[in-house]
Each structure stands twice: as C-alpha cells, then as structure tokens.
Short mmCIF file of C-alpha atoms in Angstrom, two decimals:
data_model
loop_
_atom_site.label_atom_id
_atom_site.label_comp_id
_atom_site.label_asym_id
_atom_site.label_seq_id
_atom_site.Cartn_x
_atom_site.Cartn_y
_atom_site.Cartn_z
CA MET A 1 0.04 -0.01 -0.01
CA LYS A 2 1.31 3.43 -1.03
CA ILE A 3 -0.01 6.48 0.83
CA GLY A 4 -0.07 9.88 -0.88
CA PHE A 5 -1.08 13.45 0.03
CA LYS A 6 -3.45 15.61 -2.05
CA LEU A 7 -2.18 19.12 -2.55
CA ILE A 8 -5.34 21.23 -2.81
CA ALA A 9 -4.10 24.04 -5.09
CA GLU A 10 -7.46 25.89 -4.91
CA ALA A 11 -7.28 26.39 -1.15
CA TYR A 12 -3.62 27.36 -0.78
CA GLY A 13 -1.16 29.62 -2.67
CA PRO A 14 1.65 28.25 -4.79
CA LEU A 15 4.38 28.82 -2.16
CA GLU A 16 2.31 26.99 0.53
CA ILE A 17 1.63 24.13 -1.90
CA VAL A 18 5.35 23.63 -2.39
CA GLU A 19 5.91 23.77 1.39
CA GLN A 20 3.20 21.22 2.03
CA ALA A 21 4.81 18.87 -0.51
CA VAL A 22 8.16 19.20 1.31
CA ARG A 23 6.44 18.54 4.60
CA ALA A 24 4.63 15.54 3.18
CA GLU A 25 7.98 14.02 2.12
CA GLU A 26 9.34 14.64 5.65
CA ALA A 27 6.25 13.05 7.19
CA GLY A 28 6.77 9.87 5.27
CA PHE A 29 4.23 10.04 2.39
CA ASP A 30 5.07 8.06 -0.65
CA PHE A 31 3.69 10.53 -3.20
CA VAL A 32 1.87 13.90 -3.54
CA GLU A 33 -0.60 14.83 -6.25
CA VAL A 34 -1.62 18.37 -7.10
CA SER A 35 -4.88 19.49 -8.60
CA ASP A 36 -4.63 21.11 -12.01
CA HIS A 37 -7.24 23.95 -12.15
CA PHE A 38 -7.64 27.34 -13.70
CA HIS A 39 -10.49 28.26 -11.38
CA PRO A 40 -11.07 27.30 -7.77
CA TRP A 41 -14.25 25.51 -6.75
CA VAL A 42 -16.02 27.77 -4.23
CA GLY A 43 -15.91 31.34 -2.92
CA GLU A 44 -13.76 30.44 0.09
CA HIS A 45 -11.03 29.15 -2.25
CA GLU A 46 -8.85 32.06 -3.33
CA HIS A 47 -6.09 30.30 -5.27
CA SER A 48 -5.36 28.24 -8.33
CA GLY A 49 -1.69 28.16 -9.11
CA PHE A 50 -0.33 26.63 -12.33
CA ALA A 51 0.16 22.93 -11.58
CA PHE A 52 3.26 22.31 -13.68
CA SER A 53 5.14 25.28 -12.24
CA MET A 54 4.43 24.11 -8.72
CA LEU A 55 5.48 20.57 -9.68
CA ALA A 56 8.83 21.89 -10.99
CA ALA A 57 9.45 23.72 -7.72
CA ILE A 58 8.52 20.63 -5.73
CA ALA A 59 10.81 18.49 -7.79
CA ALA A 60 13.68 20.91 -6.90
CA ARG A 61 12.86 20.91 -3.18
CA THR A 62 12.29 17.18 -2.67
CA SER A 63 14.31 14.04 -3.39
CA SER A 64 12.22 10.92 -2.97
CA VAL A 65 8.48 11.56 -2.83
CA GLY A 66 6.52 10.76 -6.03
CA LEU A 67 4.79 13.53 -7.87
CA ALA A 68 1.49 13.40 -9.85
CA THR A 69 -1.22 15.65 -11.31
CA GLY A 70 -4.59 14.89 -9.87
CA VAL A 71 -5.77 15.31 -12.60
CA THR A 72 -4.98 17.23 -15.84
CA CYS A 73 -7.46 17.51 -18.68
CA PRO A 74 -5.17 17.06 -21.77
CA PHE A 75 -7.45 18.83 -24.21
CA ILE A 76 -9.31 22.14 -24.70
CA ARG A 77 -7.38 24.32 -22.12
CA TYR A 78 -4.21 22.48 -23.06
CA HIS A 79 -3.35 20.80 -26.35
CA PRO A 80 -2.04 17.26 -25.64
CA ALA A 81 1.29 18.20 -27.28
CA ILE A 82 1.81 20.71 -24.49
CA VAL A 83 0.83 18.15 -21.87
CA ALA A 84 3.29 15.62 -23.39
CA GLN A 85 6.03 18.20 -23.29
CA ALA A 86 5.25 19.38 -19.75
CA ALA A 87 5.03 15.84 -18.34
CA ALA A 88 8.31 14.85 -19.96
CA THR A 89 10.04 17.91 -18.51
CA ILE A 90 8.70 17.31 -14.99
CA SER A 91 9.82 13.74 -15.21
CA ILE A 92 13.34 14.80 -16.05
CA LEU A 93 13.43 17.46 -13.36
CA SER A 94 12.16 14.99 -10.75
CA GLY A 95 14.46 12.16 -11.69
CA GLY A 96 11.66 9.97 -12.97
CA ARG A 97 9.29 10.55 -9.99
CA PHE A 98 6.39 11.94 -11.99
CA THR A 99 3.01 10.34 -12.85
CA LEU A 100 0.70 12.12 -15.29
CA GLY A 101 -2.85 11.87 -14.01
CA VAL A 102 -5.42 12.69 -16.71
CA GLY A 103 -9.19 12.92 -16.93
CA ALA A 104 -12.08 14.32 -19.01
CA GLY A 105 -12.04 17.65 -17.17
CA GLU A 106 -14.62 20.11 -15.82
CA ARG A 107 -16.25 23.13 -17.49
CA LEU A 108 -14.97 25.13 -14.48
CA ASN A 109 -11.50 25.08 -15.95
CA GLU A 110 -11.84 24.34 -19.64
CA HIS A 111 -14.42 26.95 -20.76
CA VAL A 112 -12.02 29.79 -20.10
CA VAL A 113 -10.30 29.49 -23.55
CA GLY A 114 -13.61 30.07 -25.30
CA LYS A 115 -13.87 26.77 -27.17
CA GLY A 116 -17.04 25.58 -25.52
CA TRP A 117 -17.73 22.55 -23.40
CA PRO A 118 -18.63 19.37 -25.35
CA ALA A 119 -21.08 16.70 -24.25
CA VAL A 120 -19.65 13.91 -22.13
CA GLY A 121 -19.46 11.44 -25.00
CA ILE A 122 -17.44 13.85 -27.06
CA ARG A 123 -15.12 14.58 -24.12
CA HIS A 124 -14.31 10.89 -23.78
CA GLN A 125 -13.49 10.71 -27.48
CA MET A 126 -11.24 13.70 -27.05
CA LEU A 127 -9.55 12.12 -24.09
CA ARG A 128 -8.74 9.04 -26.17
CA GLU A 129 -7.31 11.11 -28.96
CA ALA A 130 -5.25 13.17 -26.53
CA LEU A 131 -3.76 10.07 -24.98
CA GLU A 132 -2.90 8.71 -28.41
CA ILE A 133 -1.19 11.98 -29.25
CA ILE A 134 0.83 11.97 -26.00
CA ARG A 135 1.87 8.36 -26.56
CA LEU A 136 2.83 9.19 -30.11
CA LEU A 137 5.00 12.09 -29.12
CA TRP A 138 6.69 10.09 -26.38
CA LYS A 139 7.94 7.70 -29.04
CA GLY A 140 10.30 10.41 -30.22
CA GLY A 141 10.89 11.96 -33.57
CA TYR A 142 8.51 14.19 -35.58
CA GLN A 143 4.90 13.11 -35.45
CA SER A 144 1.58 14.07 -36.97
CA TYR A 145 -1.93 13.01 -36.06
CA GLU A 146 -5.33 13.58 -37.66
CA GLY A 147 -8.16 12.76 -35.32
CA LYS A 148 -11.88 13.57 -35.32
CA HIS A 149 -11.38 16.27 -32.71
CA LEU A 150 -7.67 16.89 -32.27
CA GLN A 151 -4.77 17.34 -34.68
CA LEU A 152 -1.03 17.33 -34.44
CA GLU A 153 1.28 18.75 -37.19
CA ASP A 154 4.88 17.83 -37.57
CA ALA A 155 5.68 18.02 -33.78
CA ARG A 156 8.44 16.64 -31.70
CA VAL A 157 9.21 16.63 -27.91
CA PHE A 158 12.98 17.03 -27.86
CA ASP A 159 13.59 16.33 -24.14
CA LEU A 160 12.28 12.92 -23.22
CA PRO A 161 13.18 11.16 -19.97
CA ASP A 162 14.93 7.81 -19.96
CA ARG A 163 11.84 6.34 -18.40
CA LEU A 164 8.54 7.76 -19.57
CA PRO A 165 6.04 8.90 -16.98
CA ASP A 166 3.17 6.53 -16.07
CA ILE A 167 -0.25 7.78 -17.05
CA ALA A 168 -3.05 7.37 -14.56
CA VAL A 169 -6.53 7.75 -16.14
CA ALA A 170 -9.39 8.96 -13.97
CA ALA A 171 -12.50 6.89 -14.30
CA GLY A 172 -16.02 7.24 -13.08
CA GLY A 173 -17.40 4.37 -15.06
CA PRO A 174 -16.27 1.12 -16.75
CA GLU A 175 -15.66 2.68 -20.17
CA ALA A 176 -13.04 5.05 -18.74
CA ALA A 177 -11.58 2.21 -16.66
CA ARG A 178 -11.07 0.24 -19.82
CA LEU A 179 -9.46 3.21 -21.45
CA ALA A 180 -7.06 3.36 -18.46
CA ALA A 181 -6.07 -0.23 -19.20
CA GLU A 182 -5.70 0.41 -22.95
CA LEU A 183 -3.86 3.71 -23.16
CA GLY A 184 -2.83 4.32 -19.49
CA ASP A 185 -0.68 2.65 -16.91
CA ALA A 186 -2.82 3.13 -13.90
CA LEU A 187 -6.40 3.82 -12.73
CA PHE A 188 -7.47 6.93 -10.75
CA VAL A 189 -10.83 7.20 -8.94
CA THR A 190 -12.55 9.23 -6.17
CA GLU A 191 -14.97 6.56 -4.94
CA PRO A 192 -14.34 3.05 -3.49
CA ALA A 193 -15.85 1.31 -6.51
CA PRO A 194 -14.72 -2.30 -6.94
CA GLU A 195 -16.41 -2.54 -10.34
CA LEU A 196 -13.88 -0.01 -11.77
CA VAL A 197 -10.99 -2.17 -10.60
CA SER A 198 -12.63 -5.13 -12.25
CA ALA A 199 -13.21 -3.30 -15.56
CA PHE A 200 -9.62 -2.13 -15.50
CA GLU A 201 -8.18 -5.57 -14.84
CA GLN A 202 -10.50 -7.36 -17.29
CA ALA A 203 -9.29 -4.95 -20.01
CA GLY A 204 -5.75 -5.94 -19.25
CA GLY A 205 -4.80 -3.23 -16.70
CA SER A 206 -2.28 -4.38 -14.15
CA GLY A 207 -0.76 -1.08 -12.89
CA PRO A 208 -1.40 1.01 -9.78
CA ARG A 209 -4.90 1.86 -8.67
CA TYR A 210 -5.11 5.37 -7.22
CA ALA A 211 -7.96 6.68 -5.06
CA GLU A 212 -8.54 9.89 -3.18
CA VAL A 213 -9.63 9.38 0.47
CA PRO A 214 -11.50 12.31 2.11
CA LEU A 215 -10.60 13.23 5.68
CA ALA A 216 -10.36 16.32 7.85
CA TRP A 217 -8.03 16.26 10.88
CA ALA A 218 -8.60 18.64 13.79
CA PRO A 219 -8.46 18.37 17.61
CA SER A 220 -12.33 18.09 17.62
CA GLU A 221 -14.80 16.55 15.26
CA ASP A 222 -16.87 19.73 15.01
CA ALA A 223 -13.86 21.80 14.00
CA ALA A 224 -12.89 19.23 11.37
CA ALA A 225 -16.47 19.15 9.94
CA THR A 226 -16.68 22.93 9.85
CA SER A 227 -13.35 23.10 7.91
CA ALA A 228 -14.39 20.34 5.55
CA HIS A 229 -17.59 22.18 4.80
CA ARG A 230 -15.67 25.35 4.04
CA LEU A 231 -13.08 23.80 1.82
CA PHE A 232 -14.64 20.66 0.29
CA ARG A 233 -18.45 20.91 0.26
CA PHE A 234 -18.35 21.01 -3.56
CA GLY A 235 -17.26 17.33 -3.44
CA LEU A 236 -20.70 16.30 -2.31
CA THR A 237 -22.45 17.63 -5.48
CA GLY A 238 -21.44 14.58 -7.51
CA TRP A 239 -19.60 14.34 -10.73
CA LYS A 240 -22.51 15.26 -13.06
CA VAL A 241 -22.62 18.68 -11.24
CA GLN A 242 -18.90 19.07 -10.75
CA SER A 243 -18.11 18.60 -14.40
CA GLU A 244 -20.75 21.08 -15.71
CA LEU A 245 -20.82 24.28 -13.58
CA PRO A 246 -18.66 27.16 -14.97
CA ASN A 247 -17.56 29.25 -12.00
CA PRO A 248 -17.19 29.35 -8.20
CA VAL A 249 -20.37 31.37 -7.78
CA ASN A 250 -22.33 28.52 -9.34
CA PHE A 251 -20.83 26.07 -6.93
CA ASP A 252 -21.64 28.38 -4.06
CA ALA A 253 -25.26 28.24 -5.20
CA ALA A 254 -25.20 24.46 -5.78
CA THR A 255 -23.84 23.85 -2.21
CA ALA A 256 -26.10 26.28 -0.32
CA LEU A 257 -28.03 23.57 1.38
CA ILE A 258 -24.97 21.43 2.27
CA THR A 259 -24.14 21.56 5.99
CA PRO A 260 -21.13 20.53 8.04
CA ASP A 261 -23.16 17.45 9.19
CA HIS A 262 -23.26 16.34 5.55
CA LEU A 263 -19.51 16.48 5.45
CA ARG A 264 -19.26 14.64 8.73
CA GLU A 265 -21.03 11.70 7.06
CA GLN A 266 -18.62 11.54 4.09
CA PHE A 267 -15.29 12.49 5.61
CA GLY A 268 -13.16 11.11 8.41
CA CYS A 269 -13.50 14.10 10.78
CA GLY A 270 -11.61 14.79 13.95
CA PRO A 271 -8.70 13.23 15.80
CA ASP A 272 -9.78 9.59 15.98
CA VAL A 273 -7.64 7.23 13.94
CA GLU A 274 -10.40 4.64 13.78
CA ARG A 275 -12.82 7.11 12.12
CA HIS A 276 -10.27 7.83 9.36
CA LEU A 277 -9.50 4.11 8.92
CA ALA A 278 -13.25 3.46 8.56
CA ILE A 279 -13.25 5.87 5.55
CA ALA A 280 -10.10 4.36 4.01
CA ARG A 281 -10.93 0.67 4.46
CA PRO A 282 -13.55 0.47 1.64
CA PHE A 283 -10.98 1.80 -0.82
CA ALA A 284 -8.43 -0.82 0.25
CA ALA A 285 -11.05 -3.54 0.19
CA ALA A 286 -12.08 -2.54 -3.33
CA GLY A 287 -8.53 -3.08 -4.55
CA TYR A 288 -7.04 0.45 -4.58
CA ASP A 289 -3.35 0.34 -3.64
CA HIS A 290 -2.35 4.07 -3.87
CA LEU A 291 -4.41 6.11 -1.42
CA ALA A 292 -4.14 9.91 -1.71
CA LEU A 293 -5.32 11.48 1.50
CA ILE A 294 -7.29 14.70 1.20
CA ASN A 295 -6.95 16.80 4.43
CA ALA A 296 -9.72 19.34 4.53
CA GLY A 297 -8.96 20.14 8.17
CA PRO A 298 -7.86 23.61 9.40
CA ASP A 299 -4.38 22.73 10.77
CA MET A 300 -2.01 21.24 8.18
CA SER A 301 1.00 21.09 10.50
CA GLY A 302 -1.03 19.20 13.10
CA PHE A 303 -2.26 16.82 10.40
CA PHE A 304 1.25 15.95 9.31
CA ASP A 305 2.25 15.13 12.86
CA PHE A 306 -0.89 13.04 13.26
CA PHE A 307 -0.05 11.16 10.06
CA THR A 308 3.55 10.47 11.08
CA LYS A 309 2.74 9.25 14.61
CA GLU A 310 -0.66 7.59 14.23
CA LEU A 311 -2.46 7.56 10.94
CA GLY A 312 0.33 6.48 8.57
CA PRO A 313 1.33 3.34 10.34
CA ALA A 314 -2.29 2.30 10.70
CA LEU A 315 -3.05 2.87 7.03
CA ARG A 316 -0.08 0.79 5.86
CA GLU A 317 -1.55 -2.20 7.63
CA LEU A 318 -4.72 -2.10 5.54
#
C-alpha cells in the first residue's frame, strides 16, 4: 500500500503548496498529487496556481516523494502536445518521480479558452485522442496526427526522460476504466468502486490503482467538519454537477443547502484514527493500492504530525 497526499491548489497559494509537498515528504508520504485547475471551486477558495510550475518547484525541493497531477485534462485548455512536453520535462526534473494523472475535465477550468464545453461522450472521445497523441510524441521523432477532434502537425518533444512517466487515467465508469487499461498505466478514482478495478483488470490493466480518500483532521470533530464544509463541500455535489458548472459562484449556489453534518457523514472528521480508517478501508477492500489523503482540516501542521505518529502506520496495515 502506497500512501499519498493531495495538494489542494485551490485552497492554498503556490508557495504554501510547495511547502506542503516538502512537509509531506518529511512526514513519510510516498507521493503527492496536485490538482490542475484554472479556477477554484467555491468562494472560500482564493487560489489556483499553475500545476506544472508548482511541480517543477516541488521537484527541486524534494528528493524521494513521487509527484503526480490529480488530474490534468489534456485537451481544450491544453493541447495534448503541451501536456506531453510538460510531463516529460517534470519527469526529467524530478528524476523519474512523476506520474501524469489525466481525466475528461470540468467546465470550470476548460471553458476559459472560449472553445465551448462538449457533451460527455465527445469529451471521452477527445480524451482518447489526447492520450494517443501523448503516446505518439513520447515515441520520439517528428509526429503528426489527424483525429476527429484533435490534430497534431509535424511536432516533436525533444527532451524525453529515460523512463517515460506513467499515465493514470481517471474513471467514473467502466468505459473510462477500460481506457485506463488500454492507453494508460494506472487507474485513478474518487470513490471506493470495486467494479472499476474489475473493468480495469478485465481490459488488461495491471498497474497502480489510485484513489482519493477524504478526511479532515482537527483536535475536535466539530472543528474538522466545519473546515471540511468550508473547503470541500463541492465534493458532495456529484460528478454530473462538478463537471458542468462554470464558476465558483455557481458552486456556491449548488452547495447552499449542504451543511457541516453532511461533510461529517462523508469525511473522516476529527482526531480519532479509527474514524479515518473506517473511511479508508472500503478503498483498500475494493482493490485500490495508492491512497491519496485529502486533508480538509484547518491545521495542516497538526495533520502531518498526526499522520507520522498515528495515521500513517495504521493505514499501511490495511
């Protein structure tokens, strides 16, 4: 079991994100993953640094912890050629520690370039084409590609690492899990769904299986639930909402009736190790072997101490 830490780039500034990554390595985490957003989710979020710049700084400040995007949409806001180049560069700078997490994206981040927001079926087609382009460029040499939605003209990524980054594909259903097996190296989810592991493995997937585990550490359960509500209430809206709303003000409206008690039901809240383990166990039982912890609590330093002394050893026994 590998234990990672989610860097919430919408809630903290770029310098703080880098410091959290350094602290995560010191606390014994195996990897960190940073969200790749243009906009934050809700009004209380006041940040959204550029993921690949932060990853480069983290690579320079750390020596052993794995790095990942959690996750990048490799089309619309980015062209996949740019993602292929960025991922290759981060892999070189980090000494091969980088994993490219990809997914079909959210309107929140992708609409900003004025190219519209396609229907979900089209987005999945675009994700497939984007992955094909990235793989093509990582072969080396000049490459071209003519897809239904995406094109590449006579392009080459000159700086390629000795070992190419793994690609972890985010999946909310079996079709995407099968795509993760076909064109990716790993599976990435946000729910403890065993059927996604099954679809991934039945399609030939054999690599890591990443999952984000929601928790909020604080000295009291109430303080943890209040902080989780402030920072992560958007997560309770469900993916059909999360992928479609365009701006933080829309998420503020969509989450107006969500209370701290709702977060208490979904997150491991407070100082009790057993409560956090109860949230993590279904992910481990479903077959996920790379658990990225989301700490939506108010005290990051206290959380890292809690992880080192209590939570980390207990999680590794799952």
